[in-house]
C-alpha positions as semicolon CSV with decimal commas, in nm:
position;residue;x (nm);y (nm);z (nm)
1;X;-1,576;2,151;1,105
2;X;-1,488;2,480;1,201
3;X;-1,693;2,831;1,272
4;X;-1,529;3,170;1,213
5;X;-1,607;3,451;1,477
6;X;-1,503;3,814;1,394
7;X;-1,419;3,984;1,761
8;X;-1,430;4,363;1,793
9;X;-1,304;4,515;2,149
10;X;-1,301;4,927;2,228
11;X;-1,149;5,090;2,497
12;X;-1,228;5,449;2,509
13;X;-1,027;5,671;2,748
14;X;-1,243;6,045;2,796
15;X;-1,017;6,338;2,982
16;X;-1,185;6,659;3,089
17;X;-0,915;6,873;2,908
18;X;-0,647;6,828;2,645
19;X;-0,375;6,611;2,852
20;X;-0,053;6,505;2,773
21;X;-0,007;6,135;2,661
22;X;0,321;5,924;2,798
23;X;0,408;5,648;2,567
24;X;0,121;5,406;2,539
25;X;0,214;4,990;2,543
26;X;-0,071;4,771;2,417
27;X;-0,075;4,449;2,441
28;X;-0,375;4,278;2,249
29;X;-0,263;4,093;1,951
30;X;-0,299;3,761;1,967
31;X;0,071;3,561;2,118
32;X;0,284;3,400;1,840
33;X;0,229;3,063;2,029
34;X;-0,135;3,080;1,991
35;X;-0,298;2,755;1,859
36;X;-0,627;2,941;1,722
37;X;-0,576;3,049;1,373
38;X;-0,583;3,369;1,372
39;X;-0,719;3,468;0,984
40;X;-0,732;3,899;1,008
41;X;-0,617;4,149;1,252
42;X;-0,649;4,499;1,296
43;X;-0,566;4,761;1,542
44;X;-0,725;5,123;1,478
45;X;-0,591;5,383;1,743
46;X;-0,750;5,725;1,825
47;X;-0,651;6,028;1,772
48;X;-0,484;5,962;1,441
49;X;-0,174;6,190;1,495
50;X;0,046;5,904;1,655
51;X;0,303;5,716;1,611
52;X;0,318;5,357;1,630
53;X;0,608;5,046;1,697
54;X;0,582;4,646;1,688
55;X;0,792;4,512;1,893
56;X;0,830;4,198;2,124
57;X;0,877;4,185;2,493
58;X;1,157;3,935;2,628
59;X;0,851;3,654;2,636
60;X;0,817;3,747;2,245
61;X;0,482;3,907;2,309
62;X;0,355;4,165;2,046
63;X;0,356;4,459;2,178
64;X;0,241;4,804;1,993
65;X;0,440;5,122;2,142
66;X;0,227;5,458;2,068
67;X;0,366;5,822;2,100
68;X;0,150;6,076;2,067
69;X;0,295;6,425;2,036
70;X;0,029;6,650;2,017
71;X;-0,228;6,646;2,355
72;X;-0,559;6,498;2,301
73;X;-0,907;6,466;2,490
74;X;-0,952;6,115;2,448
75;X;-0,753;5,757;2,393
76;X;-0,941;5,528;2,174
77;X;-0,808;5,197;2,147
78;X;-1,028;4,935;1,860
79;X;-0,903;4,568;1,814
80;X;-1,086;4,348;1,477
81;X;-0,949;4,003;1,501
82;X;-1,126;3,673;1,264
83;X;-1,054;3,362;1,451
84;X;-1,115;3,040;1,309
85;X;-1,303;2,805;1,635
86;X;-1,160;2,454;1,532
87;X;-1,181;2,199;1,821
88;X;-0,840;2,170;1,974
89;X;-0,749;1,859;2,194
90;X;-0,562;2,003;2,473
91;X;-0,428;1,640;2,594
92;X;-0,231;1,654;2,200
93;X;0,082;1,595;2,339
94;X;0,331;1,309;2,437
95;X;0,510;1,385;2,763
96;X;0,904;1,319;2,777
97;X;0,952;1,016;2,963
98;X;1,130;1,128;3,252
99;X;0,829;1,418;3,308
100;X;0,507;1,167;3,291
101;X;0,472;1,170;3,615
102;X;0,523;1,450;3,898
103;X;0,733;1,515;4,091
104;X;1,036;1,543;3,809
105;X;1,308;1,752;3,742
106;X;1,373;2,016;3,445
107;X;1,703;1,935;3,281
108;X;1,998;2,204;3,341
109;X;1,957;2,378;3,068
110;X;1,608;2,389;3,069
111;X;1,645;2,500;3,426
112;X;1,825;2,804;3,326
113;X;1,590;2,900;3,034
114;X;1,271;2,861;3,287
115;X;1,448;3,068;3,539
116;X;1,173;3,372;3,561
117;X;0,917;3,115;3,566
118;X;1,011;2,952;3,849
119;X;1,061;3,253;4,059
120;X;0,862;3,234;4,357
121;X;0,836;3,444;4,719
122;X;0,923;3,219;5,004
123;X;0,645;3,020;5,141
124;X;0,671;3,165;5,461
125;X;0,587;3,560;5,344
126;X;0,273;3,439;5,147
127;X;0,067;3,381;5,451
128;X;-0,049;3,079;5,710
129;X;-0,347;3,013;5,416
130;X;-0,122;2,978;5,147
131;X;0,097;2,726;5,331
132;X;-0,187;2,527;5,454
133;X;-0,307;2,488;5,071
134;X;0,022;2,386;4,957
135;X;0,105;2,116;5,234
136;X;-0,228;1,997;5,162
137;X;-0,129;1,943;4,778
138;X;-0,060;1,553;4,719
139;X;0,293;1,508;4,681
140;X;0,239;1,052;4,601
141;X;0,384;1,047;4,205
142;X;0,143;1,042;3,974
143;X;0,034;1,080;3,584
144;X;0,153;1,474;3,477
145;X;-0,198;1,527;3,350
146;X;-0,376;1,347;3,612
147;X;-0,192;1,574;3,867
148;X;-0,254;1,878;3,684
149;X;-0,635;1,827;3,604
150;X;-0,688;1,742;3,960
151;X;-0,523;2,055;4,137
152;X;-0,714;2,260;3,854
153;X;-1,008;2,110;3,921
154;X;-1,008;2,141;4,308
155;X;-0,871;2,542;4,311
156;X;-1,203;2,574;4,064
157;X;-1,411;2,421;4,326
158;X;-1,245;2,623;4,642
159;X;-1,244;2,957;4,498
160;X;-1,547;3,114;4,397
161;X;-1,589;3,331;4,096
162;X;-1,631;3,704;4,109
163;X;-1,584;4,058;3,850
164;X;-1,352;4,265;4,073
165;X;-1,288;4,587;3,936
166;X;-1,044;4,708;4,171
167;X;-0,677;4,733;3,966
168;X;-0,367;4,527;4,054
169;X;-0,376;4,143;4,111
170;X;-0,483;3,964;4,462
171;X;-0,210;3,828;4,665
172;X;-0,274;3,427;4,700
173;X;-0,304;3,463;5,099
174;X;-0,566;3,697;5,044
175;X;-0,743;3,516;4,745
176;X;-0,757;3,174;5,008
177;X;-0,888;3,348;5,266
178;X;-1,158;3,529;5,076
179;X;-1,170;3,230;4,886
180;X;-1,338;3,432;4,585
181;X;-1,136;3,598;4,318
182;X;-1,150;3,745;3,984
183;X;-1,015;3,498;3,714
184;X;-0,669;3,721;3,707
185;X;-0,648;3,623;4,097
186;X;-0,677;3,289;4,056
187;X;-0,434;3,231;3,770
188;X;-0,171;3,383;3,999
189;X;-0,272;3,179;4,261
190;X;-0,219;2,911;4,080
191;X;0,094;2,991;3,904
192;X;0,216;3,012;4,253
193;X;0,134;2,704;4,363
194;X;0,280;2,571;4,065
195;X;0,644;2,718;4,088
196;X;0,615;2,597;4,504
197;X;0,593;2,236;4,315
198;X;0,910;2,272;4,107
199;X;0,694;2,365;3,788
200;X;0,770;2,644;3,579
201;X;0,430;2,845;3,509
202;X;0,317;3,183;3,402
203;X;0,024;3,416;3,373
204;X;-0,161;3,446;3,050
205;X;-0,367;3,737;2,959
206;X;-0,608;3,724;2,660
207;X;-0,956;3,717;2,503
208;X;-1,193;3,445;2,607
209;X;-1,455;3,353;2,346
210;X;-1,785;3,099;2,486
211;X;-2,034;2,989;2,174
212;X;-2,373;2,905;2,287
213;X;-2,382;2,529;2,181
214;X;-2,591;2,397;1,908
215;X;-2,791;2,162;2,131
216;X;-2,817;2,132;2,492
217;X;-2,601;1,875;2,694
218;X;-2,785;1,585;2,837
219;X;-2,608;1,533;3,127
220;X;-2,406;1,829;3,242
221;X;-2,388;2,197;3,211
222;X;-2,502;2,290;2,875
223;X;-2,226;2,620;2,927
224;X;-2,331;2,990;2,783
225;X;-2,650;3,053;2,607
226;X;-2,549;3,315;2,404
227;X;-2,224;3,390;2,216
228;X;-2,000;3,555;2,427
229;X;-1,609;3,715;2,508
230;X;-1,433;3,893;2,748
231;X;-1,092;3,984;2,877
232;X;-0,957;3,673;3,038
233;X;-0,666;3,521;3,284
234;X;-0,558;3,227;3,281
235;X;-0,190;3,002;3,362
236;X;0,008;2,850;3,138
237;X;0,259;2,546;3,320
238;X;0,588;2,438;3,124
239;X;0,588;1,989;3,023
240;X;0,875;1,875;2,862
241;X;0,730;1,713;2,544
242;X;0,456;1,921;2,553
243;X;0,530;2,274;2,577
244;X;0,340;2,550;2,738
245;X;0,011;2,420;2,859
246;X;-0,297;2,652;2,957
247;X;-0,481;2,558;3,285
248;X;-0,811;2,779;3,293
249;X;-0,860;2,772;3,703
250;X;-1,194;2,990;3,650
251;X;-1,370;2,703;3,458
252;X;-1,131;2,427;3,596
253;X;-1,067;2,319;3,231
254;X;-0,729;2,314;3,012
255;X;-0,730;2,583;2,763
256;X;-0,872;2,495;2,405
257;X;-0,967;2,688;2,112
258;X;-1,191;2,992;2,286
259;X;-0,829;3,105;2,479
260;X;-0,639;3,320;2,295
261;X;-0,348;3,438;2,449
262;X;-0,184;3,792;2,402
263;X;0,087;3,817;2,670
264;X;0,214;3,561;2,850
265;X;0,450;3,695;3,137
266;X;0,595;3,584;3,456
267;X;0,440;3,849;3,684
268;X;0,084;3,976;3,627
269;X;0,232;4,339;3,597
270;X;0,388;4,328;3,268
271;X;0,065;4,149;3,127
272;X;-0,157;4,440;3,129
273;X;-0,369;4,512;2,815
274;X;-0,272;4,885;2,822
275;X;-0,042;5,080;2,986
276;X;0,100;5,423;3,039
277;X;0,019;5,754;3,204
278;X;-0,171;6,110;3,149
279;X;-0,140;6,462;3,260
280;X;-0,344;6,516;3,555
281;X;-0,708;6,525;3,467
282;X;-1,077;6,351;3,518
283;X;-1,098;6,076;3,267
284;X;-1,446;5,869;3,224
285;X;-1,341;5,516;3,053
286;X;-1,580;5,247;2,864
287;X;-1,489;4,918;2,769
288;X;-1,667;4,727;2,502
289;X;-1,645;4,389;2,401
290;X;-1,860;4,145;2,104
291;X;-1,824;3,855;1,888
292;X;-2,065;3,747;1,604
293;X;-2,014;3,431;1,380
294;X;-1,934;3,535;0,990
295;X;-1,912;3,155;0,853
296;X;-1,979;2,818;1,004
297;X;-1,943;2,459;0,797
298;X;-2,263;2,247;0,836
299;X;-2,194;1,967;1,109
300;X;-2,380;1,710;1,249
301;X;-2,525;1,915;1,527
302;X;-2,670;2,183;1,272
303;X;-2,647;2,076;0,945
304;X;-2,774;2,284;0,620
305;X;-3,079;2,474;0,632
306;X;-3,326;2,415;0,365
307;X;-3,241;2,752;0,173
308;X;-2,882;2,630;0,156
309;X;-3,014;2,298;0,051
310;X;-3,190;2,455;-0,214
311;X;-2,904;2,677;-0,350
312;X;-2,695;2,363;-0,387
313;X;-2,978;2,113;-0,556
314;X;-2,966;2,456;-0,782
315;X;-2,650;2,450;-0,859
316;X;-2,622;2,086;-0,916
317;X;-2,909;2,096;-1,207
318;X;-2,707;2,414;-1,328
319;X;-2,346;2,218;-1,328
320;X;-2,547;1,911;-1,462
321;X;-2,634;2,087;-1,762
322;X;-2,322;2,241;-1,809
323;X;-2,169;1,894;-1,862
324;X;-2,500;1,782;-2,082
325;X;-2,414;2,109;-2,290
326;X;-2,057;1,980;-2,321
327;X;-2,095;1,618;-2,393
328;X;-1,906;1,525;-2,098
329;X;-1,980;1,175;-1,937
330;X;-1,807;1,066;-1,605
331;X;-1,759;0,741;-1,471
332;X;-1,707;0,653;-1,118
333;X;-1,519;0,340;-0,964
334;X;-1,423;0,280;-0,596
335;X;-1,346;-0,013;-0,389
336;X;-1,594;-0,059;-0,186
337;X;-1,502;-0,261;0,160
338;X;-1,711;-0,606;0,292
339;X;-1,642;-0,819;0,605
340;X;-1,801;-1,089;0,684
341;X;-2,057;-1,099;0,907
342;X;-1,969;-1,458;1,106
343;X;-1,602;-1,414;1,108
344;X;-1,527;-1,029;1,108
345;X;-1,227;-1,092;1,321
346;X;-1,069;-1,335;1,076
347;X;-0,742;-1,303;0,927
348;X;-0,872;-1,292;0,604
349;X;-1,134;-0,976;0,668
350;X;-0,851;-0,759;0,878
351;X;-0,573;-0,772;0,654
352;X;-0,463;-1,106;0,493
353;X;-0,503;-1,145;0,134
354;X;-0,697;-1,537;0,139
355;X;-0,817;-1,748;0,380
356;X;-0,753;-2,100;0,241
357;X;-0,820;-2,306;0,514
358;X;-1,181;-2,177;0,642
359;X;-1,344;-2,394;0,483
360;X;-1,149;-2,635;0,684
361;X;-1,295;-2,473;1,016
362;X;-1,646;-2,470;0,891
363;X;-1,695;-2,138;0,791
364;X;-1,727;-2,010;0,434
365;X;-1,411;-1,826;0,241
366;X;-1,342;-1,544;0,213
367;X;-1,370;-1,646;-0,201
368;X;-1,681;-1,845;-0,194
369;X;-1,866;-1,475;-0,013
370;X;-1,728;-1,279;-0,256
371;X;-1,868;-1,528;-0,550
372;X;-2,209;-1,550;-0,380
373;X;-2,259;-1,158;-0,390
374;X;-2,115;-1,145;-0,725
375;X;-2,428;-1,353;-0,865
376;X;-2,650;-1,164;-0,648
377;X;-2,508;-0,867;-0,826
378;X;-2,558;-0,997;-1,169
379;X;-2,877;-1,147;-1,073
380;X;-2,965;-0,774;-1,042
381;X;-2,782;-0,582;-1,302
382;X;-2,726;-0,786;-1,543
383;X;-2,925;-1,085;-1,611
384;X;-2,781;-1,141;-1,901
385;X;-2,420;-1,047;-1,869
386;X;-2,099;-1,259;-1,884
387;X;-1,894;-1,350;-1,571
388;X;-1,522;-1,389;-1,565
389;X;-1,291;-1,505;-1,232
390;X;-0,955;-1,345;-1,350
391;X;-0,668;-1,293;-1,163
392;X;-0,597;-0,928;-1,003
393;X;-0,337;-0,728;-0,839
394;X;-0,014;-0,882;-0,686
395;X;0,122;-0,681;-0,431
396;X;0,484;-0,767;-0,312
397;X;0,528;-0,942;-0,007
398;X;0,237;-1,171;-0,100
399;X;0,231;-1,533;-0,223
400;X;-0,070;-1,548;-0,429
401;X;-0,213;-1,227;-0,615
402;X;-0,561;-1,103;-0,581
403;X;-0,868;-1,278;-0,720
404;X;-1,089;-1,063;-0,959
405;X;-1,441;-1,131;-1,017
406;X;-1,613;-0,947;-1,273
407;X;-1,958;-0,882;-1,496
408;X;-1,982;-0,778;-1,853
409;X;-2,289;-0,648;-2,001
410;X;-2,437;-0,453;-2,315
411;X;-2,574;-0,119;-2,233
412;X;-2,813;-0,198;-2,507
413;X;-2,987;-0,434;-2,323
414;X;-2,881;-0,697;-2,605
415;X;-2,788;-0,987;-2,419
416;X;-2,397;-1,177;-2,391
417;X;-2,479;-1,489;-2,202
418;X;-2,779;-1,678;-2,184
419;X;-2,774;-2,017;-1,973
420;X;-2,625;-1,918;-1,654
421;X;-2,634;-2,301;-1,527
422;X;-2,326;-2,291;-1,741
423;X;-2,108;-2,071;-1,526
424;X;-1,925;-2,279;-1,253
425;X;-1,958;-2,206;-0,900
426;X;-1,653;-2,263;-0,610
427;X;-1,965;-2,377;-0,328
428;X;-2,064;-2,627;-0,519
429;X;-1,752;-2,762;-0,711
430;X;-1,693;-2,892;-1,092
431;X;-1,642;-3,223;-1,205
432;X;-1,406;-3,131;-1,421
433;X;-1,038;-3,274;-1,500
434;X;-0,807;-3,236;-1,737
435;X;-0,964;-3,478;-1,948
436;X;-1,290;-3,240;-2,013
437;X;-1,062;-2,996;-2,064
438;X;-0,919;-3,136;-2,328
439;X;-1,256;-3,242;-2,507
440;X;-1,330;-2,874;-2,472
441;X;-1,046;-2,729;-2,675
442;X;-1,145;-2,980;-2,929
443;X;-1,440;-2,804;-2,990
444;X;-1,314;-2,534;-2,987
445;X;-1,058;-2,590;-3,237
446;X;-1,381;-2,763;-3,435
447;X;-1,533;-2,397;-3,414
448;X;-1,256;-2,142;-3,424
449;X;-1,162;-2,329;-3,756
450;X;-0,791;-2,420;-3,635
451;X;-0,600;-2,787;-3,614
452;X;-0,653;-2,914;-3,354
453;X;-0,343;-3,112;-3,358
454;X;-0,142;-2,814;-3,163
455;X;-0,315;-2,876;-2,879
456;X;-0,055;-2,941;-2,544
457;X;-0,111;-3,119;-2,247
458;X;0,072;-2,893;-1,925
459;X;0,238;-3,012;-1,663
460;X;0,379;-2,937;-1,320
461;X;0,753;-2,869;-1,337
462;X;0,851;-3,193;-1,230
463;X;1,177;-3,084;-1,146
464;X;1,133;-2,732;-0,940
465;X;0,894;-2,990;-0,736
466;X;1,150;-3,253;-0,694
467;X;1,416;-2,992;-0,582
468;X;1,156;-2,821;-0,354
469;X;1,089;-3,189;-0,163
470;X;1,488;-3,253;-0,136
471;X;1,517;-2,942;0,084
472;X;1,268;-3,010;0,319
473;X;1,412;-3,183;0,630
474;X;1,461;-3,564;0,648
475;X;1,232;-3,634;0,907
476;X;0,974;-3,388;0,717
477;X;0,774;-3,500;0,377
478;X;0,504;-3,266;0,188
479;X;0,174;-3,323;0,349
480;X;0,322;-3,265;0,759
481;X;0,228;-2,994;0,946
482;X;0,601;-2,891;1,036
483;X;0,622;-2,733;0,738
484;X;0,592;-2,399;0,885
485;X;0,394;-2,202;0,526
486;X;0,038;-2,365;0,572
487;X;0,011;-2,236;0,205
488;X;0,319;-2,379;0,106
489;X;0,222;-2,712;0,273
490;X;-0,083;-2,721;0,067
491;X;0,046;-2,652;-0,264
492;X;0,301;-2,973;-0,229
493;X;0,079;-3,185;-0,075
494;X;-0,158;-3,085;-0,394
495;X;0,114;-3,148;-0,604
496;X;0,272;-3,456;-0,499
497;X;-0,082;-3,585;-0,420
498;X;-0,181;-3,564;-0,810
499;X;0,144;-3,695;-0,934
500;X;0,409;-3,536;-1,139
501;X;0,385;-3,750;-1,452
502;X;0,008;-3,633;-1,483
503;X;-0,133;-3,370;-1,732
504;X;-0,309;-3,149;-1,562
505;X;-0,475;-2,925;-1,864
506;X;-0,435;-2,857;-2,205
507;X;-0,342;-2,546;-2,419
508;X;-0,420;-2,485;-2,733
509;X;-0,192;-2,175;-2,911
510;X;-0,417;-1,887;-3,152
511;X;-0,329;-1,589;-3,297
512;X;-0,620;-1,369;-3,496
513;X;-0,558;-1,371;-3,815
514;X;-0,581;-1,004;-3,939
515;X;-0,508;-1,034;-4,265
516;X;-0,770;-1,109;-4,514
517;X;-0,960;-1,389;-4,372
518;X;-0,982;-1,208;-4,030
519;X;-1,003;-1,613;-3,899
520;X;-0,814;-1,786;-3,649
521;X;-0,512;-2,004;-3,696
522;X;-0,269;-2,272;-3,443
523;X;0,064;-2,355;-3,503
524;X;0,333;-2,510;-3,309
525;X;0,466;-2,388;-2,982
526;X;0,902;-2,493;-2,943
527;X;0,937;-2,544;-2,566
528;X;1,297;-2,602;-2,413
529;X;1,163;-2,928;-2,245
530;X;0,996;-3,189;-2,440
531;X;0,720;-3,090;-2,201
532;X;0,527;-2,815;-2,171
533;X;0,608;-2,741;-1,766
534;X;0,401;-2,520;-1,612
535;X;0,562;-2,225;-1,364
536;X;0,525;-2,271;-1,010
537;X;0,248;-2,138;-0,835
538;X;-0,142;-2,150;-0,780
539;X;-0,281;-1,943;-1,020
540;X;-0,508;-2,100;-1,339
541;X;-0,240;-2,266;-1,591
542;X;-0,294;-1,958;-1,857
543;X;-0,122;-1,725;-1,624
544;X;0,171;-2,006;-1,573
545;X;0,263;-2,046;-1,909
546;X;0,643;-2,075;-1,980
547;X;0,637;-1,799;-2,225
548;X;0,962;-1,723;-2,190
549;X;1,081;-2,035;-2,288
550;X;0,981;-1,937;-2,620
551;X;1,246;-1,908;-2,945
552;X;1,355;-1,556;-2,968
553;X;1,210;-1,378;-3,220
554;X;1,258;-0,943;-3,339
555;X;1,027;-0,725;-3,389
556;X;1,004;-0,790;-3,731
557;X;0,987;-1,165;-3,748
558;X;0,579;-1,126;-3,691
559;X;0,338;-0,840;-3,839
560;X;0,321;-0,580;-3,565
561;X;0,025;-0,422;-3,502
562;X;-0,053;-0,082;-3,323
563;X;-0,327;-0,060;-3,056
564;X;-0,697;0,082;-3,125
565;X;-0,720;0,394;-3,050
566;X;-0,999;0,374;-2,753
567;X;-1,177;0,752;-2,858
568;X;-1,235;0,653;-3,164
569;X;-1,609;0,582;-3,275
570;X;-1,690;0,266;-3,285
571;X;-2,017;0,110;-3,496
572;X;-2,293;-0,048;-3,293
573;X;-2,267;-0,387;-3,181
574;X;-2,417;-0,645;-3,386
575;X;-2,750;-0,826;-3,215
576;X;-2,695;-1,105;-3,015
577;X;-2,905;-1,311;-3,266
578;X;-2,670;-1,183;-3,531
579;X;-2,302;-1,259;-3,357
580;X;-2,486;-1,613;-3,248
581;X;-2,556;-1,661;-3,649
582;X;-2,200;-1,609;-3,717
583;X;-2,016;-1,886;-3,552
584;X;-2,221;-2,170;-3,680
């Protein structure tokens, strides 16, 4: 959310009579160490015949050296800058530890770098006023900031704001005992007072820019109604681990993004905008100064107007078409993020992956949720679709992967499932063993055509299990609590609680066969075991399969065949009737 402001500043110098020009230094570009982005710049002199240096003072200030060698009857000075008015957080910084709180020492070599900064004229020769202030100045450590915002704060309150258009800079004696100032007069006082602390600080000259807020503050000063800049002072104090920070004594405020800096010095002299001298003469001088808005981003506080609202519906329908024109059809996915409403603190909601035992403290799981708003959501999409609990991602570091729920359904409205009594639900439980299992491959060996002879019973691996219990301690078995893995104490106990030597499903091998028949067929699966042992773990027994148990085989002991192409064109889907007519 940002708002771009183009600033335009003139100052027009008039002499009576053609007058010899001295060198000319201006200083109004923006600092290199100013946090605004700065996006254009331009600096148009007057008279044209002139000659014109960059350079940068010992503070690295931009400074632009003119020589004019013909005389002239006027100066004209034009600055164009486009600055970009992003919020900046002036607290953005992290304070070396030995600097969070003041009173603290600079290291030695910073001490030698901050030399001109810490410069200051004995107490003693800045007056009775100035003395008083600064023995009244809380010397009790305390926060950096805290400090800083306070003694900003108070010299905002004490001296009172005032346009002086008298040259030169206010000594701080005789800003105290006016106790009004321009802004440039209280920047130095405060840099003073500073540097009488043991902190490095210097005087900042620069442009000022004030926006007129989009809605009125409801409990404070609402600030300038209109937009607004001006020439500006300000102070800038030195933190280790955070720089050069502005203090704005004028508005009692750190500097943000309206201060733009474009000299930063350590006396007030060298900071002037403009300087350098004339033949003898009359000279009349004007001073201009305005900043309009050439793009803002739509915020919350002033959000698209209805014309712009219009323009982008319009373009929408236009872009819409476009893609109607081209046959192009998008899809959109996401992962869309649900806590529960009774236990939003749980484990399970703030980054764990299950919560197995909830059930346990009378709440519903995390799994059981998700499965209620899963019917909800086929109750409303897709009456008539098919639902399948798969297994999902498995990220490392986890025991268990992911649970994946998901609906199927025909965009022709033709329907996939009809009884949905016949889907299982976790709330309620099944009543089903391995026994029913096994019936149930039966039949469907009876209707897939196949013998049903190949059908397997599965087992746990009897002897991972055994080898598992042996290394628990002595005085430990599977079902007590001082196994420190609560998920790892429930999968023995589960284990050990249904017995080793008992089947626990069934599997029944098919391939499609896609040669002529395009039927199913079974055969034999050879095991290493004489069992078909199941690999360790949680998940349904068709992801635990000991496939790799299998014989060996190359690529060309079995028919290989490539995948379908998935842009090809595909015929239309039998009706549900039709596909129901085929398997009896």
């Amino acid at each position: 959310m940002s708002i771009h402001v183009k600033l335009n500043h003139i100052t027009h110098y008039r002499y009576d009579r053609p007058v010899g020009l001295s060198p000319q230094v201006v200083r109004l570009r923006p600092a290199p160490h100013c946090r605004t982005p700065i996006h254009a710049y331009a600096l148009k002199v007057e008279p044209a015949d002139h000659f014109i240096n960059w350079q940068q003072d010992p503070q690295a200030n931009y400074l632009a050296r003119l020589v004019f060698p013909e005389k002239t009857t006027e100066f004209r000075v034009e600055v164009d800058l486009v600055a970009e008015m992003s919020v900046i957080n002036p607290f953005d910084f992290f304070l070396e530890p030995h600097a969070e709180k003041i009173p603290f020492a600079y290291e030695d070599g910073q001490l030698t770098e901050l030399a001109p900064y810490l410069a200051k004229a004995p107490a003693g020769a800045l007056g009775p006023k100035f003395e008083a202030y600064l023995a009244s100045v809380p010397r009790a450590p305390r926060a950096s900031v805290d400090f800083l915002v306070a003694l900003n704060q108070r010299l905002q309150r004490g001296i009172r704001y005032l346009v002086r258009l008298e040259p030169g800079v206010q000594t701080p004696e005789r800003t105290l005992t006016l106790a009004s100032g321009s802004c440039r007069d209280s920047a130095w006082l405060l840099v003073q007072l500073l540097r009488h602390l043991g902190l490095a600080a210097r005087f900042v000259s620069g442009y000022l820019i004030q926006l007129a807020p989009d809605v009125k503050s409801l409990d404070g000063p609402s600030g300038t109604e209109v937009d607004f800049t001006d020439l500006h002072a300000w102070c800038e104090v030195y933190l280790p681990g955070a720089g050069w920070v502005g203090l704005d004594p004028t508005s009692g405020l750190f500097a943000g993004e309206g201060h733009i800096p474009v000299a930063c010095t350590p006396e007030p002299s060298s900071a002037a905008p403009i300087t350098g001298y004339s033949d003898e003469c009359e000279c009349t001088f004007e001073h201009h100064m305005k900043v309009e808005r050439v793009w803002e981003a739509p915020r919350v506080t002033k959000p698209y107007t209805e014309a712009q609202w219009a323009a982008i519906e319009a373009l929408g329908h236009r872009i819409d078409g476009d893609l109607d024109a081209g046959d192009v059809r998008l899809t959109q996915g996401g992962e869309p993020t649900f806590v529960s409403l009774d236990d939003r603190d749980g484990a399970a909601w703030n980054g764990d992956a299950l919560d197995p035992f909830a059930r346990d403290a009378g709440k519903p799981s995390k799994r059981t949720l998700a499965e209620n708003l899963m019917f909800r959501l086929k109750d409303h999409y897709a009456p008539q679709g098919l639902l399948h609990f798969g297994q999902g991602k498995w990220y490392p570091g986890e025991q268990l992967p992911r649970w994946s729920l998901n609906c199927y359904w025909r965009k022709d409205g033709e329907p996939i499932w009809r009884d949905p009594d016949l889907f299982a639900r976790e709330l309620s439980g099944t009543r089903v063993d391995e026994a029913v299992a096994g019936q149930f491959l039966v039949r469907i060996a009876e209707r897939l055509g196949v013998d049903g002879k190949w059908m397997m019973p599965a087992y746990e691996d009897a002897w991972y299990y055994l080898w598992r219990e042996r290394r628990l301690p002595a005085n430990v078995d599977p079902h007590d609590s001082r196994v420190d893995d609560p998920l790892e104490r429930a999968r023995l106990a589960k284990v050990f609680d249904q017995g080793l030597k008992r089947a626990i499903g069934h599997v029944l091998p098919i391939v499609r066969d896609h040669g002529g028949s395009q039927r199913w067929r079974s055969g034999p699966w050879f095991l290493r075991a004489e069992r078909l042992y199941l690999v360790p773990g949680d998940s349904p027994i068709g992801y635990r399969l000991p496939l790799d148990s299998q014989p060996w085989a190359g690529k060309g002991d079995h028919p290989w065949l490539p995948p379908a192409d998935p842009n090809q064109a595909f015929p239309a889907l039998a009706a549900h009737a039709a596909l129901r007519h085929q398997l009896r």
